[in-house]
XYZ file of C-alpha atoms in Angstrom:
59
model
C 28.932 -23.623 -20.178
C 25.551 -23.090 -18.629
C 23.640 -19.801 -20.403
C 20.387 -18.622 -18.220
C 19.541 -16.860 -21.782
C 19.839 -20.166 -24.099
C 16.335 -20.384 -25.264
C 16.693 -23.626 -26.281
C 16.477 -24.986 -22.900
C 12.893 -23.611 -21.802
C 11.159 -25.563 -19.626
C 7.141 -25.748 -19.237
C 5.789 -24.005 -15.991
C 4.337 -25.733 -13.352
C 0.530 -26.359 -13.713
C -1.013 -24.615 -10.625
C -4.347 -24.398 -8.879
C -5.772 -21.104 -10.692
C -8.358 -20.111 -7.761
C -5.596 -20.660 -4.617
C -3.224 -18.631 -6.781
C -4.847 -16.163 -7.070
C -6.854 -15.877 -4.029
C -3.007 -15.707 -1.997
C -2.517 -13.027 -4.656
C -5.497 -11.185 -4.152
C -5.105 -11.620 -0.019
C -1.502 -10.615 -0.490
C -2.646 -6.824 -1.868
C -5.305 -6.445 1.056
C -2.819 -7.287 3.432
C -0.131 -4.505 1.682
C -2.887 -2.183 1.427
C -3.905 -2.724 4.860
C -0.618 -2.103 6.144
C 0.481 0.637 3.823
C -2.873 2.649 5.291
C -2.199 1.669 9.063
C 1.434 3.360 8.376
C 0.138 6.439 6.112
C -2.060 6.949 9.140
C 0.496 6.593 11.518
C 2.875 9.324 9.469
C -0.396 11.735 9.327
C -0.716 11.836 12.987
C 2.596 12.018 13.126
C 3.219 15.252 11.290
C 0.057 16.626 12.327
C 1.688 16.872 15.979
C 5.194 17.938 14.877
C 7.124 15.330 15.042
C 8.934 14.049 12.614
C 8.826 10.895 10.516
C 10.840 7.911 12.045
C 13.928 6.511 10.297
C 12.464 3.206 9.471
C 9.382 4.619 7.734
C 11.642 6.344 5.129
C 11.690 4.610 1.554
């Protein structure tokens, strides 16, 4: 029977290219911080005028 636990069967992890890994990483957060502003602003303006937060934008 196959056990995802069995530490006996580890594997090595793939060798990667340390600067492309990071730099998706690394554009990856601007991107998520970029949006997450662009939608904080969005709410602000929002509320500011009375209107309430849409449905989607709810966590």
């Amino acid at each position: 029977m196959f056990n995802p636990f069995d530490r006996s069967a580890k594997t090595a992890p793939s060798h990667y290219p340390r600067l492309v890994f990071h730099g998706l990483r690394t554009f990856q957060l601007v991107s998520s911080v970029i949006v997450g502003g662009i939608m904080s602003f969005f709410i602000w303006h929002l509320t500011h005028d009375h209107w309430s937060t849409p449905w989607t934008f709810i966590w």
